[in-house]
mmCIF file of C-alpha atoms and ligand atoms in Angstrom:
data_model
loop_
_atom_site.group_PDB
_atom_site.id
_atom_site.type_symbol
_atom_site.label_atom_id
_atom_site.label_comp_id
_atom_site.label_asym_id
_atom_site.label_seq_id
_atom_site.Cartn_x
_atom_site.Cartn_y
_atom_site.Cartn_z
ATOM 1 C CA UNK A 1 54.501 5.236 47.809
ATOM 2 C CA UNK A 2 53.460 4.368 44.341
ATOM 3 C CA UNK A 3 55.747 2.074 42.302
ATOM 4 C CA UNK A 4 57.837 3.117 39.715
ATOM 5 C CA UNK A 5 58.836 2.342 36.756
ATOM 6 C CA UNK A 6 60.194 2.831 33.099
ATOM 7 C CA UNK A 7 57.276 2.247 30.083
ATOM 8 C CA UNK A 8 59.412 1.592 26.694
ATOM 9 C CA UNK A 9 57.054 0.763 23.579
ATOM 10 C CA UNK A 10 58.409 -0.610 20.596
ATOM 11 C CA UNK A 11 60.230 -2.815 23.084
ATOM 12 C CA UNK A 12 60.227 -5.728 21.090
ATOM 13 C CA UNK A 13 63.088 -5.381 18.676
ATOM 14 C CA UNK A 14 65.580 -2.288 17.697
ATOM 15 C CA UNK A 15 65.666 0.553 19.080
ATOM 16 C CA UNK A 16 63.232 0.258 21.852
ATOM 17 C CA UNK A 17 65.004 -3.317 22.647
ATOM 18 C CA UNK A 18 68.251 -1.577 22.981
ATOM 19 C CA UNK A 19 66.700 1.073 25.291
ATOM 20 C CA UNK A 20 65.118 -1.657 27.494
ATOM 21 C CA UNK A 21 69.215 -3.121 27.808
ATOM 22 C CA UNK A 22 70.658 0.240 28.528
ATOM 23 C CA UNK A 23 67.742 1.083 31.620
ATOM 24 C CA UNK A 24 68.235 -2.204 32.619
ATOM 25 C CA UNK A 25 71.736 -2.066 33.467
ATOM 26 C CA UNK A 26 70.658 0.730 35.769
ATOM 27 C CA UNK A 27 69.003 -1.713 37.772
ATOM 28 C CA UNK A 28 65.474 -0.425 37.022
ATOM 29 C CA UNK A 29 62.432 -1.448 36.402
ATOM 30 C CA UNK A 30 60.543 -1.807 33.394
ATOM 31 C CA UNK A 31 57.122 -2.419 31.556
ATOM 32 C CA UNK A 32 57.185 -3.153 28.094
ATOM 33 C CA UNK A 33 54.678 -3.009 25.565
ATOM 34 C CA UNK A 34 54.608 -4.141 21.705
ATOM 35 C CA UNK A 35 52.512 -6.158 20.012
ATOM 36 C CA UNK A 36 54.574 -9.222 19.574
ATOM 37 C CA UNK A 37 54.489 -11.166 23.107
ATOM 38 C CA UNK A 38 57.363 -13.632 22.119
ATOM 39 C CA UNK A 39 59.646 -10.760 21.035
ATOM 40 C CA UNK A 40 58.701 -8.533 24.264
ATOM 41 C CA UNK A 41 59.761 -11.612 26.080
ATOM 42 C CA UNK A 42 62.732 -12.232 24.708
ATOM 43 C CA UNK A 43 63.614 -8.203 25.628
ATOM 44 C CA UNK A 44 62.690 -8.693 29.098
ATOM 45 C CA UNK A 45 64.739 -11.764 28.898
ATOM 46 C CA UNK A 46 67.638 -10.352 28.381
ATOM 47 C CA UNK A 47 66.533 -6.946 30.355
ATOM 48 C CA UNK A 48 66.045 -9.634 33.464
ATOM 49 C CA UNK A 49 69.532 -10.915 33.294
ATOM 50 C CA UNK A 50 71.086 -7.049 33.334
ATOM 51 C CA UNK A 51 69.308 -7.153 37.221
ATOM 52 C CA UNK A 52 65.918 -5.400 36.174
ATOM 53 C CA UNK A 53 62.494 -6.238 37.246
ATOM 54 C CA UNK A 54 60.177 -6.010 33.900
ATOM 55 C CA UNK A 55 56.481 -6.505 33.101
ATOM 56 C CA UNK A 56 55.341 -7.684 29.512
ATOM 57 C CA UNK A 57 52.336 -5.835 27.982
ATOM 58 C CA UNK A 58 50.774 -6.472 24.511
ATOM 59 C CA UNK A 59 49.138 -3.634 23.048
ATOM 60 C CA UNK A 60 48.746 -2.715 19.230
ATOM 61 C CA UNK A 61 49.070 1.024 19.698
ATOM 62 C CA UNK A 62 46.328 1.099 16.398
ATOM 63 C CA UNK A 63 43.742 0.457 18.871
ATOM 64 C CA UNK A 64 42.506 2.967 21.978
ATOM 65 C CA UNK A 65 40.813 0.681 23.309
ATOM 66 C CA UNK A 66 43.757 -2.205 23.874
ATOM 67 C CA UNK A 67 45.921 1.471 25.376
ATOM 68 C CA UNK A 68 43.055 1.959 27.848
ATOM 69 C CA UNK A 69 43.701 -1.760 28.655
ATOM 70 C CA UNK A 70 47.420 -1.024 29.020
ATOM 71 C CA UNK A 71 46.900 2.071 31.455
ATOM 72 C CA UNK A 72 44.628 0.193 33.293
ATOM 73 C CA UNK A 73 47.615 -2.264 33.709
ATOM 74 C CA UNK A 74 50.183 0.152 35.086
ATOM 75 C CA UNK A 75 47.353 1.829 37.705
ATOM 76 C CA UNK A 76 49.250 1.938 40.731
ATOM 77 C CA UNK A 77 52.568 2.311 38.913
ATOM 78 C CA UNK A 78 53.975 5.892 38.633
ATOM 79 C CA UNK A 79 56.486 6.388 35.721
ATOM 80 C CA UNK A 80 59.739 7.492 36.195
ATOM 81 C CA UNK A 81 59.826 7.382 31.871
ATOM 82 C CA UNK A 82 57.501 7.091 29.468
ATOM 83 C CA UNK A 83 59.418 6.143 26.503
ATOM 84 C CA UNK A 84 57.364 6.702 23.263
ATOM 85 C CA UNK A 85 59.791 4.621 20.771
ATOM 86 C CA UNK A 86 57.124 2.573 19.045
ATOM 87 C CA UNK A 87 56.946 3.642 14.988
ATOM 88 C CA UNK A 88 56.246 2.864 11.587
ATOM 89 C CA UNK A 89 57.595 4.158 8.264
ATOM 90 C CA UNK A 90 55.337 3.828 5.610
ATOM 91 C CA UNK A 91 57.580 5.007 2.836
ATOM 92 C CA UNK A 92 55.545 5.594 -0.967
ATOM 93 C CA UNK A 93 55.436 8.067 -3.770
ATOM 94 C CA UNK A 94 51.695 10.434 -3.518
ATOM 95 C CA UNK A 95 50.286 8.699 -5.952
ATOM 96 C CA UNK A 96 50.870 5.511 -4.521
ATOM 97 C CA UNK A 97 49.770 6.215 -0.969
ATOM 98 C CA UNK A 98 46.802 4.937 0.561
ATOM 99 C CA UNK A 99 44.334 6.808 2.762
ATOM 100 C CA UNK A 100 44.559 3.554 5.019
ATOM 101 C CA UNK A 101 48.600 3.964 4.571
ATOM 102 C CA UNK A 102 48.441 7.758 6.192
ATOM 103 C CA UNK A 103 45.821 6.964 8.166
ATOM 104 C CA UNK A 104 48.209 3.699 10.339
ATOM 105 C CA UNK A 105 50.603 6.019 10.063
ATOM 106 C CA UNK A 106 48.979 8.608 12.027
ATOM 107 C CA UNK A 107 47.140 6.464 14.312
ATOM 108 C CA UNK A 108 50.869 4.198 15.231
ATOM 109 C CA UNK A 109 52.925 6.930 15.486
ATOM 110 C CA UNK A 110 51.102 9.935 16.884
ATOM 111 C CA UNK A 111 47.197 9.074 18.151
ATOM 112 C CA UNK A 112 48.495 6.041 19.787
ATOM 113 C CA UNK A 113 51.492 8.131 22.170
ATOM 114 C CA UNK A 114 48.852 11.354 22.507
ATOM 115 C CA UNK A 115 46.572 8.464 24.217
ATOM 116 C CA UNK A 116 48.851 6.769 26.382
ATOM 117 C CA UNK A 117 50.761 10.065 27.606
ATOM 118 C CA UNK A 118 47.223 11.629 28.161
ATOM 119 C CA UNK A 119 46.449 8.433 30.666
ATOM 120 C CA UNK A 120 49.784 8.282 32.082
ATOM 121 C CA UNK A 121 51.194 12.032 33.108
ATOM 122 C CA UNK A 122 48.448 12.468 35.802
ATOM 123 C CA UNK A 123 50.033 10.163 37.658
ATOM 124 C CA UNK A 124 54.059 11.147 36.832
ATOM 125 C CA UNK A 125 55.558 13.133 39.512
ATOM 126 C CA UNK A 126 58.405 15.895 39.320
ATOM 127 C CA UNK A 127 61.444 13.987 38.499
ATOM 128 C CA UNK A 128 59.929 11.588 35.885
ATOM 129 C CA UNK A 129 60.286 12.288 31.940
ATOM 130 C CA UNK A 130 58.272 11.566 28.659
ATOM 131 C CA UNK A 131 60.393 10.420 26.280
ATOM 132 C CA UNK A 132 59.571 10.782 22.207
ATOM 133 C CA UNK A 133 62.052 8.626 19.669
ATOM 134 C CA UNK A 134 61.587 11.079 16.870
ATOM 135 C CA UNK A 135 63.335 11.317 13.711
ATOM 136 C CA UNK A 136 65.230 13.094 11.426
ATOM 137 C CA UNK A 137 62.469 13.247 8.900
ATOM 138 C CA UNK A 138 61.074 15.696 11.857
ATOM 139 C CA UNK A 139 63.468 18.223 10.418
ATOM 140 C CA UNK A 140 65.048 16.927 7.048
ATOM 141 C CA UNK A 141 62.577 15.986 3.318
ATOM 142 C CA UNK A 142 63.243 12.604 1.960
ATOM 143 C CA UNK A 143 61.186 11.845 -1.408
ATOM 144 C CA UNK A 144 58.467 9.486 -0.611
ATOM 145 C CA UNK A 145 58.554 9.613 3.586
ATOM 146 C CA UNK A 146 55.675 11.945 2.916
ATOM 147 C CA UNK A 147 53.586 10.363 5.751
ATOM 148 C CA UNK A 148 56.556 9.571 7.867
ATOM 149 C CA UNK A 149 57.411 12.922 8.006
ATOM 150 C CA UNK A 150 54.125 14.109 8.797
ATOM 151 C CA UNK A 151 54.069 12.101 12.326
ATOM 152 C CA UNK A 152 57.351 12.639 13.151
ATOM 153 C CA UNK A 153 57.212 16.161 12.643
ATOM 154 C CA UNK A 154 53.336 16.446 14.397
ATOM 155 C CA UNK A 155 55.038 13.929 17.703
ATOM 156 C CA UNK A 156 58.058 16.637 17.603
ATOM 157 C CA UNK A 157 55.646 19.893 18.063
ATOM 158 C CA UNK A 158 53.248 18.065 20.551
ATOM 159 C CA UNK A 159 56.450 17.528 22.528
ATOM 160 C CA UNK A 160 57.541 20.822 22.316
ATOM 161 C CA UNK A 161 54.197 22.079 23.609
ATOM 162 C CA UNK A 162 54.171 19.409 26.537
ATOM 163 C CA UNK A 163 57.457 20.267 27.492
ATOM 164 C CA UNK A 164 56.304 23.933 28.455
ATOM 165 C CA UNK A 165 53.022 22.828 30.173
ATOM 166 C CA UNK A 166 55.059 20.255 32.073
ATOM 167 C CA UNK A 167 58.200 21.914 33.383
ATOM 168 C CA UNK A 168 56.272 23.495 36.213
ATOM 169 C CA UNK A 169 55.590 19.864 37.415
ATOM 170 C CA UNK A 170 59.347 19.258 37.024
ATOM 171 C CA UNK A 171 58.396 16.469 34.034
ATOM 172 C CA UNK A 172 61.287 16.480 31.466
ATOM 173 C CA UNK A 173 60.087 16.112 27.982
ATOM 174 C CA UNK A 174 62.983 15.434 25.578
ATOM 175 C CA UNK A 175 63.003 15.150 21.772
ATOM 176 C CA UNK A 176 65.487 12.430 20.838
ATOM 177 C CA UNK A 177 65.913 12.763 17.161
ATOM 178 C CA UNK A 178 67.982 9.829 15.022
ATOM 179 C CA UNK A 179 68.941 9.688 11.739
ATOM 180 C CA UNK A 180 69.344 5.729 10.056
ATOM 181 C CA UNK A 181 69.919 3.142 12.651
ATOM 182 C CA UNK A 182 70.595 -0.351 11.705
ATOM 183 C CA UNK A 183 66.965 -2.186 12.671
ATOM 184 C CA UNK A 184 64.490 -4.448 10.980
ATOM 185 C CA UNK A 185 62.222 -0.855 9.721
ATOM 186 C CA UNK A 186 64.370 -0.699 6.763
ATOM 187 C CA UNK A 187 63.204 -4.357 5.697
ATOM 188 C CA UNK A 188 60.199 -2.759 4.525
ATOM 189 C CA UNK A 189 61.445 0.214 2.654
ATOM 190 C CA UNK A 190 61.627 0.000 -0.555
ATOM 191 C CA UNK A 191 65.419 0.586 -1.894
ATOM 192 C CA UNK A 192 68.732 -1.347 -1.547
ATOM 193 C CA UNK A 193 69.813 0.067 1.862
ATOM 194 C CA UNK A 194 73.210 -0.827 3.515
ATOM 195 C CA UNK A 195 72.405 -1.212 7.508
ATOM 196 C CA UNK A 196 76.133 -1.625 7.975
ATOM 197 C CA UNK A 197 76.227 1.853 7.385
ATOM 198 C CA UNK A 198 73.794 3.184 10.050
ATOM 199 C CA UNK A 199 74.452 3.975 13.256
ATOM 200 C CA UNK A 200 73.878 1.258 15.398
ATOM 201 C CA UNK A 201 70.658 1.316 17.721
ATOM 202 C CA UNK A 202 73.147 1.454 20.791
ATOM 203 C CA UNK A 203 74.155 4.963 19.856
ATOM 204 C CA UNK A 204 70.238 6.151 20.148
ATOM 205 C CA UNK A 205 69.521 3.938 23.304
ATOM 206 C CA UNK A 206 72.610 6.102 24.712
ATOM 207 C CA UNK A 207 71.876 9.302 23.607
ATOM 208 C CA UNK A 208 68.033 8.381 25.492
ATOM 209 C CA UNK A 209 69.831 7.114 28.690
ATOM 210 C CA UNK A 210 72.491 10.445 28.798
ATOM 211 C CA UNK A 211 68.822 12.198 28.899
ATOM 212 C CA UNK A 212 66.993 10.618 31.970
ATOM 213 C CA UNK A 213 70.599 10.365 34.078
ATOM 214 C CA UNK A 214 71.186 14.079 34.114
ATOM 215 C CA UNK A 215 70.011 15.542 37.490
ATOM 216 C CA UNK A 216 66.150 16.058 37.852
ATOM 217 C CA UNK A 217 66.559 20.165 37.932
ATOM 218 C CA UNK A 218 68.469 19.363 34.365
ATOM 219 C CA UNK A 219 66.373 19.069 31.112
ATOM 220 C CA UNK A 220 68.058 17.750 27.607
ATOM 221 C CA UNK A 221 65.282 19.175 25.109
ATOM 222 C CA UNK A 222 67.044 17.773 22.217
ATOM 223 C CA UNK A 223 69.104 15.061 21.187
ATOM 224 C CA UNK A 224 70.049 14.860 16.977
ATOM 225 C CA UNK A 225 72.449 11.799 16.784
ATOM 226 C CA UNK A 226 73.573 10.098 13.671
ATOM 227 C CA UNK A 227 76.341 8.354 11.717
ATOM 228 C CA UNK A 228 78.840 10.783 10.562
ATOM 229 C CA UNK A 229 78.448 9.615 7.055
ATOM 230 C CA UNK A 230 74.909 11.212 6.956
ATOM 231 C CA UNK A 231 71.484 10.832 7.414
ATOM 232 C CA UNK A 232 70.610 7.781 5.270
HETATM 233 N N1 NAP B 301 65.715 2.745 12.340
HETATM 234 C C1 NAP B 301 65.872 4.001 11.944
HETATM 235 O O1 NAP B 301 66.595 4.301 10.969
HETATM 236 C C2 NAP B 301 65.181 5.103 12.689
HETATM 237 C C3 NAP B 301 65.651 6.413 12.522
HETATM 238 C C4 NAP B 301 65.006 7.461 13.185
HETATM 239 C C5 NAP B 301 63.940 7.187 13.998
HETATM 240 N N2 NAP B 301 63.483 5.905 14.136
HETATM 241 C C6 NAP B 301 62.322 5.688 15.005
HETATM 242 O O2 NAP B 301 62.705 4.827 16.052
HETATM 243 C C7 NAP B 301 61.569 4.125 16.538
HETATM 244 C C8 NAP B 301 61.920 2.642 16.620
HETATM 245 O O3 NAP B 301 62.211 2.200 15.296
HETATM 246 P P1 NAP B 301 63.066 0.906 14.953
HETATM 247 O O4 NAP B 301 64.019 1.316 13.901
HETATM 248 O O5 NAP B 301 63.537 0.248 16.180
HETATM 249 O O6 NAP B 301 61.934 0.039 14.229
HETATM 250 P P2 NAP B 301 61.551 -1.504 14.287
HETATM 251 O O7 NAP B 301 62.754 -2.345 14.479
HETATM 252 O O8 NAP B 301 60.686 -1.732 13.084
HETATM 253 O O9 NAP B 301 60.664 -1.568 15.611
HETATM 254 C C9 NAP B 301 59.440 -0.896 15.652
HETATM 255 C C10 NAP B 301 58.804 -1.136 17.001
HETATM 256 O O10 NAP B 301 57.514 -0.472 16.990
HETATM 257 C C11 NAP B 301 56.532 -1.400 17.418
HETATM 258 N N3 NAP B 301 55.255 -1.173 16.751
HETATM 259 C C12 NAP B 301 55.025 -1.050 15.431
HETATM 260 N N4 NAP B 301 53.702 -0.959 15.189
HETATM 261 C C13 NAP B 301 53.097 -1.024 16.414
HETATM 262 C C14 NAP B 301 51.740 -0.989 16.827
HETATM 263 N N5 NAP B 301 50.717 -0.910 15.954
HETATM 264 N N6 NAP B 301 51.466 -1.077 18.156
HETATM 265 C C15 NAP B 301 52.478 -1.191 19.050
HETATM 266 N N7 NAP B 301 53.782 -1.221 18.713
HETATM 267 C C16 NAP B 301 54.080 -1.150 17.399
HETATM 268 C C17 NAP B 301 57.082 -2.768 17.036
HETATM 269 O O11 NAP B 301 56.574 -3.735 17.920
HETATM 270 P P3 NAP B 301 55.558 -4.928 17.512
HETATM 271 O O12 NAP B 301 55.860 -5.341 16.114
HETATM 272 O O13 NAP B 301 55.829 -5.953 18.569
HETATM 273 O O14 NAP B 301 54.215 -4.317 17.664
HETATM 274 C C18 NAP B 301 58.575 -2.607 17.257
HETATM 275 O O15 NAP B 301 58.938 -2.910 18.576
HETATM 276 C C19 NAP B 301 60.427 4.442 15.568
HETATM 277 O O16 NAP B 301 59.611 5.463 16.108
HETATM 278 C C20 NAP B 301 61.164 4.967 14.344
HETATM 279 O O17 NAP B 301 60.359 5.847 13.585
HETATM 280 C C21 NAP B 301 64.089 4.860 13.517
#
């Protein structure tokens, strides 16, 4: 039988680190991707001493080519999870945004999951699930998160669409849709913001982990989690 195992990207810090924890403590295993090898390892570091087994793999989502390399890794691994966490929030005015801006955008937070799901779900059997950390810009307009909103709304409906050619193969493919979590992304948005008033990334890794533990015949579509106090 094929080995299995749980793909987080973005594992290197916030949300996806917190995700790595909370799979970890179900004893499984886990390969984690990012671009920043010393922060990945300091994730599986700590995923390691919650009990699970974890592989570290660099790969700047930007780039097909270092994906293809990542696939190639995990041949002979069959994926209980793909978790697509990894993001960025480019967050600037139209007249200030950049065709390079909409362009990372694009290519970090939607043409870099489209390629690694496309390589990975031949090889997910019934039982497994794909995984998207969305947002609430899918759904709500912000002034200047013109971009931002763009991907996360383009990630939500490619989801959507998966999740109906999937469910005959009994994959799960689940939405999970938070509003401001206290992580490093806000360091580059412009604007005083007050982390201590976000949800905590915790909350999301929870509301991802209440997903995959339902039974396998049981599919969570949707998750929209945030602080009471609002969305930002
Ligand atoms: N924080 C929030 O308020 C919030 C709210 C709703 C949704 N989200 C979503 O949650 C997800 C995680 O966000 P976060 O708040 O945890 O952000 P974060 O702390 O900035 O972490 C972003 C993660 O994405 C990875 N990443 C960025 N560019 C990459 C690239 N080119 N290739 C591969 N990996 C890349 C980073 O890893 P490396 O730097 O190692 O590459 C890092 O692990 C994102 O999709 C974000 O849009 C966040």
């Amino acid at each position: 039988m094929a080995e299995q195992a749980y793909l987080i990207t973005g594992a290197s810090r916030g949300i996806g680190r917190e995700i790595a924890r909370t799979i970890a403590r179900r004893g499984r295993r886990l390969a984690l991707t990012g671009r920043d090898t010393a922060a990945l390892e300091a994730t599986a570091g700590l995923a390691r001493d919650l009990g699970a087994e974890v592989t570290v793999h660099a790969a700047d989502l930007a780039d097909v080519s270092q994906i293809g390399k990542l696939a190639d890794e995990l041949k002979g691994i069959s994926l209980s999870g793909l978790i697509a966490n990894a993001g960025v929030a480019v967050v600037k005015g139209i007249e200030e945004l950049t065709s390079e801006d909409w362009q990372r955008t694009l290519d970090v937070n939607v043409t870099g999951p489209f390629e690694l799901v496309r390589r990975m779900v031949p090889s997910m059997k019934a039982g497994s699930s794909l995984v998207n950390v969305s947002s609430v810009a899918a759904k709500v307009a912000f002034p200047g998160w013109s971009s931002y909103c763009m991907s996360k709304s383009a990630m939500e409906g490619f989801f959507r669409s998966l999740r109906e050619e999937l469910r005959p193969r009994g994959i799960r493919v689940i939405n999970i849709t938070p509003a401001a979590t206290a992580t490093d992304i806000w360091q580059g948005v412009p604007g005083e913001w007050d982390t201590a008033k976000m949800m905590s990334p915790e909350q999301v890794a929870m509301a991802v982990a209440f997903a995959l533990d339902r039974p396998d015949d049981v599919l969570v579509e949707e998750i929209q989690i945030g602080g009471l106090g609002g969305n930002l």
